[in-house]
GROMACS .gro file of C-alpha atoms in nm:
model
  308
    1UNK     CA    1   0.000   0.000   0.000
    2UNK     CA    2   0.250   0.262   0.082
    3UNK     CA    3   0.424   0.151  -0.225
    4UNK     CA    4   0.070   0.244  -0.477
    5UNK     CA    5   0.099   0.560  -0.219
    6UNK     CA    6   0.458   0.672  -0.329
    7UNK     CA    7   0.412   0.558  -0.708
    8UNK     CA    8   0.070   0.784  -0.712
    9UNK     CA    9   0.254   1.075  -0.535
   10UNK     CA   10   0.539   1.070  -0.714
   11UNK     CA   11   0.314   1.037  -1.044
   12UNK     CA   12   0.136   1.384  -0.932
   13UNK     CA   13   0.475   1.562  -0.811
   14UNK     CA   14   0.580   1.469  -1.189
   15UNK     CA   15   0.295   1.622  -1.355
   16UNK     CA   16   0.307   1.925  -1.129
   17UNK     CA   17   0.620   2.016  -1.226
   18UNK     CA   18   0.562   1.939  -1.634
   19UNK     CA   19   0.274   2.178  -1.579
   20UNK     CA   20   0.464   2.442  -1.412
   21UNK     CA   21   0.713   2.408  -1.699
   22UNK     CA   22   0.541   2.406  -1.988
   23UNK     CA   23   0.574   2.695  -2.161
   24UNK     CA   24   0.480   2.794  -2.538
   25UNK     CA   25   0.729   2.839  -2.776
   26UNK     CA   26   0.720   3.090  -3.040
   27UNK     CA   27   0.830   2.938  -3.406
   28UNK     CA   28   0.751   3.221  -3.635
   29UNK     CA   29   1.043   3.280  -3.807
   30UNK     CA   30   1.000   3.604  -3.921
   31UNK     CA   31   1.347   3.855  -4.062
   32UNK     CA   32   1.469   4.156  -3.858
   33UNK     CA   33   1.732   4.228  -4.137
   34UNK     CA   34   1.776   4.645  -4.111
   35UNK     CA   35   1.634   4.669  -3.768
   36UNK     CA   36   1.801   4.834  -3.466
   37UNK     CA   37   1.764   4.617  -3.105
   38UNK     CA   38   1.897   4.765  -2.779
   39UNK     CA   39   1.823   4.534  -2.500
   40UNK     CA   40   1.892   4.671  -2.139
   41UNK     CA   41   2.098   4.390  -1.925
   42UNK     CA   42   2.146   4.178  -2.211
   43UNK     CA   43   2.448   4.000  -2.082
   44UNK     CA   44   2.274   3.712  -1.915
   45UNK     CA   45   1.982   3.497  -1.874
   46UNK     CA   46   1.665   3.609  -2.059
   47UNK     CA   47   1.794   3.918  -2.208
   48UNK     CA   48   2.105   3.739  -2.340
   49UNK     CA   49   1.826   3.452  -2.508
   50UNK     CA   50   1.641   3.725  -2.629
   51UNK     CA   51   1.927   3.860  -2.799
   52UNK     CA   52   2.010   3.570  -2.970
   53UNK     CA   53   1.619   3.500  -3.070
   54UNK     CA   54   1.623   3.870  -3.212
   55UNK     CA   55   2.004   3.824  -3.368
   56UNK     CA   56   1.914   3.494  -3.561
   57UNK     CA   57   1.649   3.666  -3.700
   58UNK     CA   58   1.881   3.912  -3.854
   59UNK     CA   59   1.885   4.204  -3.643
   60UNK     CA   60   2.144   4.433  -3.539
   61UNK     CA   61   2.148   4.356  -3.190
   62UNK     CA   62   2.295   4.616  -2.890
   63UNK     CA   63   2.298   4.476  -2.561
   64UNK     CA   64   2.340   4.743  -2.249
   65UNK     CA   65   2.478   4.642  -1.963
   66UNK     CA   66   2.710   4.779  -1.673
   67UNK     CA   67   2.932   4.513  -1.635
   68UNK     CA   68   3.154   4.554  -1.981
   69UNK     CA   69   3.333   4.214  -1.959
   70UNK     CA   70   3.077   4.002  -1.901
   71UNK     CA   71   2.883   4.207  -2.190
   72UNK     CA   72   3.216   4.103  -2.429
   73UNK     CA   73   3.172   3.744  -2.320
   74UNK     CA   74   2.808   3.743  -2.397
   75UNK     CA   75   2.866   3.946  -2.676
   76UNK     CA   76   3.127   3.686  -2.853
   77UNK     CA   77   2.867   3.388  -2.770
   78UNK     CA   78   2.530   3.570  -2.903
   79UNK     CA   79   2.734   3.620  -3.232
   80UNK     CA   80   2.839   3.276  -3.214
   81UNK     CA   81   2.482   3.124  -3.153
   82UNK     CA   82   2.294   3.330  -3.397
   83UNK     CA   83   2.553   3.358  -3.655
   84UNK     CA   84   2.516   3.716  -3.682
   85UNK     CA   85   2.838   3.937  -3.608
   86UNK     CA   86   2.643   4.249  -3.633
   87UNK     CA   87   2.654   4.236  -3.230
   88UNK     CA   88   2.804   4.484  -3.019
   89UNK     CA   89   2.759   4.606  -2.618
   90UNK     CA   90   2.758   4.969  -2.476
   91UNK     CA   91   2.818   5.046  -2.086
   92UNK     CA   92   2.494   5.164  -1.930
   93UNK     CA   93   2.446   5.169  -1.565
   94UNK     CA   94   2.048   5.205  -1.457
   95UNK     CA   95   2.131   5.272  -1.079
   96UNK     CA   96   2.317   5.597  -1.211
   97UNK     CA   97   2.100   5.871  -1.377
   98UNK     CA   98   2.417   6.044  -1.541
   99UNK     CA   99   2.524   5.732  -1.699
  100UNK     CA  100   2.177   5.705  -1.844
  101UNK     CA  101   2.196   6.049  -2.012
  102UNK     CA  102   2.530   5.991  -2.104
  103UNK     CA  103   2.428   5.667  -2.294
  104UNK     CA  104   2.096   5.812  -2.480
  105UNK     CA  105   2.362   6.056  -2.589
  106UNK     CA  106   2.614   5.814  -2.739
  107UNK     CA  107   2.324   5.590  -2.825
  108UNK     CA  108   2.199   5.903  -3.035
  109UNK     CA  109   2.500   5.977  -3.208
  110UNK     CA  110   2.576   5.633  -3.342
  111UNK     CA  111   2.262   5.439  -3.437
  112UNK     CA  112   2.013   5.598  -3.660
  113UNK     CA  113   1.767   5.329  -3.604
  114UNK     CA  114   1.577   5.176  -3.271
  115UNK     CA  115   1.310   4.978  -3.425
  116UNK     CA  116   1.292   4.740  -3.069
  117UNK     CA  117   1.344   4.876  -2.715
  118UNK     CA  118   1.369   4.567  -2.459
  119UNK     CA  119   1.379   4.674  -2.107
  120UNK     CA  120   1.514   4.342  -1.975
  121UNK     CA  121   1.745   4.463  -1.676
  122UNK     CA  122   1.623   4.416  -1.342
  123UNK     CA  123   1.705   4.416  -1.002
  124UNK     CA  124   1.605   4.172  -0.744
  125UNK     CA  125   1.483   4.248  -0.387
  126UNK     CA  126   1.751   4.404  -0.238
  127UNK     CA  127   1.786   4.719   0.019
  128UNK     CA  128   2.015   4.888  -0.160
  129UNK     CA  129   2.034   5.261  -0.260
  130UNK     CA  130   2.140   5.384  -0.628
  131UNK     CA  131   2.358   5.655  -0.690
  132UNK     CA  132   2.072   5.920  -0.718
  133UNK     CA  133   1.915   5.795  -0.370
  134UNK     CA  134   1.633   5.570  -0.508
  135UNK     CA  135   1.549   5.271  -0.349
  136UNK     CA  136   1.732   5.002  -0.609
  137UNK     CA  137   1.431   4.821  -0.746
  138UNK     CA  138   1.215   5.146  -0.811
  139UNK     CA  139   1.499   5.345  -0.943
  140UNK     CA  140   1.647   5.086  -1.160
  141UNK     CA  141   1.320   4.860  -1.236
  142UNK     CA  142   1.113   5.164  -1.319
  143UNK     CA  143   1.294   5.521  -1.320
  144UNK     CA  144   1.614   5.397  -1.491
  145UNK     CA  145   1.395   5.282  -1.811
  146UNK     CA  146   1.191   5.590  -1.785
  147UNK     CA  147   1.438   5.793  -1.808
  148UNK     CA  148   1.595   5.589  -2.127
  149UNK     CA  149   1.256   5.469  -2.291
  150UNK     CA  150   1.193   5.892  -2.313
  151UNK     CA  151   1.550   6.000  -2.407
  152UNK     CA  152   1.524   5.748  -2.722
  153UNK     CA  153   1.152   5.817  -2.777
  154UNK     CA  154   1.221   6.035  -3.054
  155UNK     CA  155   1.456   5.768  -3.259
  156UNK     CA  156   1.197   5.494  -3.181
  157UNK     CA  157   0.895   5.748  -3.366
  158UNK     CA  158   1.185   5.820  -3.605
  159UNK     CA  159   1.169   5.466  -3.662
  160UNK     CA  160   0.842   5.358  -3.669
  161UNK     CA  161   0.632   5.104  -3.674
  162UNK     CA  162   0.865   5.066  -3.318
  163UNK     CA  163   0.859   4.832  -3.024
  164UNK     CA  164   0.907   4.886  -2.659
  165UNK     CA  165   0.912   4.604  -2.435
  166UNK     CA  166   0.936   4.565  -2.053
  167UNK     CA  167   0.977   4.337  -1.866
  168UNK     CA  168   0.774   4.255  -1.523
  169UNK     CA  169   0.661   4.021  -1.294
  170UNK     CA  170   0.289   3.874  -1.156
  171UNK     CA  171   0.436   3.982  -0.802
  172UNK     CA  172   0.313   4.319  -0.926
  173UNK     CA  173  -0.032   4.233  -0.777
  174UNK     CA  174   0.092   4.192  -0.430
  175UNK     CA  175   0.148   4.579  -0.370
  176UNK     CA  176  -0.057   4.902  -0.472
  177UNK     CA  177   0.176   5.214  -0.517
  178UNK     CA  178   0.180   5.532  -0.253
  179UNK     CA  179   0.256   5.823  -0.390
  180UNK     CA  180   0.354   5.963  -0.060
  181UNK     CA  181   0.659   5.706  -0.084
  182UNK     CA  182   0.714   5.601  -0.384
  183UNK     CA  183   1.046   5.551  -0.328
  184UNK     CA  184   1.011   5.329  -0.035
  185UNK     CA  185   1.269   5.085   0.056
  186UNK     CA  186   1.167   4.896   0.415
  187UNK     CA  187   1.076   4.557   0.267
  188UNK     CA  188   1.258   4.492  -0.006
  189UNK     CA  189   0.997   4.234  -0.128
  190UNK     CA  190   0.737   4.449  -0.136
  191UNK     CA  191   0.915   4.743  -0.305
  192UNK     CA  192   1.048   4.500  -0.598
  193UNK     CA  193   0.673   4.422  -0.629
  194UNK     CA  194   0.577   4.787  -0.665
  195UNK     CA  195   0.860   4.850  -0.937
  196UNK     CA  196   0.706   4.574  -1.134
  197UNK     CA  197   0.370   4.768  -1.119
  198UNK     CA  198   0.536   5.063  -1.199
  199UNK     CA  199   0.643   4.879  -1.471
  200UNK     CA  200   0.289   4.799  -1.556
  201UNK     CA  201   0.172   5.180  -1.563
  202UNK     CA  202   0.455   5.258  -1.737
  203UNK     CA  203   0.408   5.067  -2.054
  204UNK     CA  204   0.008   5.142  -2.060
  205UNK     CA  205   0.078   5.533  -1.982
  206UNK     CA  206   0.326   5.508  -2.301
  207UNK     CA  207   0.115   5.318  -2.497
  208UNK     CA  208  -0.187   5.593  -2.439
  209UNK     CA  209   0.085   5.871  -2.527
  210UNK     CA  210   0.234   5.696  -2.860
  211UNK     CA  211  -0.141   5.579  -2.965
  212UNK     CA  212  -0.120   5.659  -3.333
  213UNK     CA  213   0.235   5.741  -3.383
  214UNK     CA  214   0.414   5.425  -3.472
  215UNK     CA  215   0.581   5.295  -3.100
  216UNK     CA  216   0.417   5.021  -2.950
  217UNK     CA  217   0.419   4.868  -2.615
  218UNK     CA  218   0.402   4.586  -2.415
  219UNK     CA  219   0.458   4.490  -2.064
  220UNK     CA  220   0.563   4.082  -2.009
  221UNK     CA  221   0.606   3.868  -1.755
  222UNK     CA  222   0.855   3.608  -1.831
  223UNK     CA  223   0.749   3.345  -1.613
  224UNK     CA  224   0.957   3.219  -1.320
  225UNK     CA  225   1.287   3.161  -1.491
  226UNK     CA  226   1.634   3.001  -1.357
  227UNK     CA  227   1.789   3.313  -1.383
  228UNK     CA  228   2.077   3.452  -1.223
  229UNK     CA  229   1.920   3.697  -0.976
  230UNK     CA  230   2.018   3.519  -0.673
  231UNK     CA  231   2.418   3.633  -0.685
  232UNK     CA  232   2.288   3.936  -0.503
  233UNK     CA  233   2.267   3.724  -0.221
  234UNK     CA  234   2.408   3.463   0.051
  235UNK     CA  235   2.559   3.164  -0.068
  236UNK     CA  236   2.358   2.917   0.136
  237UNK     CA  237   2.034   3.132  -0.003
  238UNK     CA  238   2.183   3.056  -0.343
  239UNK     CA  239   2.253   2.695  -0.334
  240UNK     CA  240   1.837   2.658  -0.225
  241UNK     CA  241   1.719   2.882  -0.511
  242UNK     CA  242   1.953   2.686  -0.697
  243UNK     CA  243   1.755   2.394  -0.612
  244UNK     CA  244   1.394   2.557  -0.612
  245UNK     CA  245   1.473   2.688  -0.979
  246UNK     CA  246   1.557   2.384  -1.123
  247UNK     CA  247   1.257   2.183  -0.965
  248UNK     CA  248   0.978   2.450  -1.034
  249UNK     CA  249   1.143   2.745  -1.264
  250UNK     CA  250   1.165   2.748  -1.690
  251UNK     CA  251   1.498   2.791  -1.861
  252UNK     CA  252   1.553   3.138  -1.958
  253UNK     CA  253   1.507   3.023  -2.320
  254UNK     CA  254   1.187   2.950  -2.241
  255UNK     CA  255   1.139   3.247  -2.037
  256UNK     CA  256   1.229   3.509  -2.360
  257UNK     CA  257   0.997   3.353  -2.554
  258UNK     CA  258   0.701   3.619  -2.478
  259UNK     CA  259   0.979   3.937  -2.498
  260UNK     CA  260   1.062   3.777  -2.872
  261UNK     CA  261   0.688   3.709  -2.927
  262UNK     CA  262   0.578   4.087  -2.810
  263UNK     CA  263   0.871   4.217  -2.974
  264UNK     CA  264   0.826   4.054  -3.338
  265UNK     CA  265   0.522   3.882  -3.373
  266UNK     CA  266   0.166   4.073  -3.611
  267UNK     CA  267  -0.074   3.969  -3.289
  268UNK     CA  268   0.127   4.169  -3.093
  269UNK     CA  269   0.067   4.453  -3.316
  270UNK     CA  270  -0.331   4.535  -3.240
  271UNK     CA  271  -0.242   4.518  -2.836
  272UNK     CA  272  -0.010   4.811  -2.767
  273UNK     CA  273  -0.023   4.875  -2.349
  274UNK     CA  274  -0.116   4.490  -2.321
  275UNK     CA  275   0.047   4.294  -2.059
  276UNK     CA  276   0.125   3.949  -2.188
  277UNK     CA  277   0.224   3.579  -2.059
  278UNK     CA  278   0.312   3.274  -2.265
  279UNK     CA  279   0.283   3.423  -2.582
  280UNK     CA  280  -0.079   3.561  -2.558
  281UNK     CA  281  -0.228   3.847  -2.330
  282UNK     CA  282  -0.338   3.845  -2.010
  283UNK     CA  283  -0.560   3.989  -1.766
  284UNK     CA  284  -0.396   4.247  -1.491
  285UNK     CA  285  -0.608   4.294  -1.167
  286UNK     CA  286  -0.850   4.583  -1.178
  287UNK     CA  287  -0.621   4.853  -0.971
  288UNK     CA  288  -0.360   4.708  -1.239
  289UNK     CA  289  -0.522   4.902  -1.519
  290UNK     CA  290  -0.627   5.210  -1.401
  291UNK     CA  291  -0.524   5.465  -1.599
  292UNK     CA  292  -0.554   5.783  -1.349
  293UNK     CA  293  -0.312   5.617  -1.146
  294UNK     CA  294  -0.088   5.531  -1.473
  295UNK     CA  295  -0.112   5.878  -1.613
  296UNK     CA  296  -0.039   6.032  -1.220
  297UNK     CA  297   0.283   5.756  -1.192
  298UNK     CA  298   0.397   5.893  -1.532
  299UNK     CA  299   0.374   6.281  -1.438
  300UNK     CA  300   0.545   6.172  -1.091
  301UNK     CA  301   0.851   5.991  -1.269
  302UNK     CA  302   0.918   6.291  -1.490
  303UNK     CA  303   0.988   6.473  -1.199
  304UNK     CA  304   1.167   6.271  -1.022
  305UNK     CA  305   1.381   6.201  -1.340
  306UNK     CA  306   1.398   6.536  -1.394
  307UNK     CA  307   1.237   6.569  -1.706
  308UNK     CA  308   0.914   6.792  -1.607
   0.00000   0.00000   0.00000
């Protein structure tokens, strides 16, 4: 008996964790050839797949990332996967609003095309500060691609019909935001939470603003990949996640499958603000999509960013 017990648990532990895993795949082959990508972190996990997705297809691919030798090593194996040398890396650090301007700048001068904005880099929860004294999720999660999405806005219409993708999380409906703190930083759980539906606002405010002008956008969760998020922290904490990923979480090829999907794919097209999972959209909680609170979170960041 506890033998039929074991076999039957062991049967439904199985197909708990195919279901968790399954994930859909997106196979339309479709050519990039002429178009401009600039992923944010795209040195690792699912911005590094979703370079080499966008790369194979043709695409002139520029990943962003702080650390500039790990971006040469991803850099030498996204050309070598995809077969495409047209590849390179720039530095850009999101915790650092001067480095952000400074890159926009560059980024201006150089490329004459941004046909796809991916705005892959993240941080975890940490309590951490950045360099302009926002809490580390909100300021790098949210404020550090507001700032960029709006610097390049103007190559992205110059370049239209244009992409911007961001990146999020479902965590977003654990938290509402308070504008009398947005950039609070006691819990770091909860304030990587709120940066995610900052996130959310964000790409629904832009996709209100750009309505009719070319520049679409789309706000995706990945899924709950084995990424490498957990350096951040202790190496005991790693060694479990290590564990926990592998049992429960999808390969970060898997995981950039909806960033390539929202990014390339004709559905995509007629669902600009959308928030999407597993290759299709989704539906956000009801304080998720309110667009007073969007429109306010939008007006907020420009000040804080210091573009009001």
């Amino acid at each position: 008996m506890y033998l039929l017990y074991t076999v039957i648990a062991s049967l439904v532990c199985y197909l708990f964790l195919k279901w968790m895993k399954k994930r859909t795949y997106y196979t339309d082959v479709k050519r990039l050839d002429g178009k401009t990508v600039l992923i944010t972190g795209g040195n690792a996990g699912i911005g590094k797949e979703t370079a080499v997705a966008l790369a194979m297809r043709g695409a002139r691919v520029i990943i962003a990332c702080r650390d500039l030798d790990k971006a040469e090593k991803a850099v030498r194996e996204i050309k070598i996967r995809s077969h495409n040398i047209n590849v390179i890396h720039m530095e850009l650090d999101l915790a650092n609003m001067r480095s952000i301007r400074d890159f926009s700048k560059t980024f201006l001068q150089r490329e004459k095309r941004l046909d796809i904005l991916i705005n892959n880099a993240g941080m975890p929860s940490v309590l951490d500060w950045t360099d302009d004294n926002f809490s580390m999720c909100f300021g790098v999660n949210h404020l550090g691609h507001f700032l960029l999405t709006n610097l390049l806005l103007g190559r992205l219409k110059e370049s239209a019909p244009s992409r911007v993708v961001t990146l999020t999380c479902s965590n977003y409906k654990y938290q509402k935001l308070d504008f009398q703190d947005l950039n609070y930083n006691l819990l770091p759980f909860f304030t990587y939470c709120r940066s995610k539906l900052a996130n959310i606002y964000f790409s629904q405010e832009l996709g209100r603003i750009m309505e009719g002008k070319g520049v679409t956008t789309y706000a995706v969760h990945p899924g709950y990949v084995q990424s490498s998020w957990t350096y951040h922290y202790s190496i005991l904490f790693q060694m479990l996640m290590k564990v926990i990923m592998f049992m429960f979480f999808v390969p970060c090829e898997s995981g950039a499958q909806t960033v390539v999907y929202c990014a390339v794919s004709e559905e995509a097209a007629n669902h600009s603000g959308g928030y999407f999972i597993d290759c299709r959209p989704a539906t956000l909680r009801p304080f998720a999509r309110d667009a007073g609170v969007a429109k306010k979170l939008w007006e907020a960041s420009e000040r804080l960013v210091k573009l009001a």
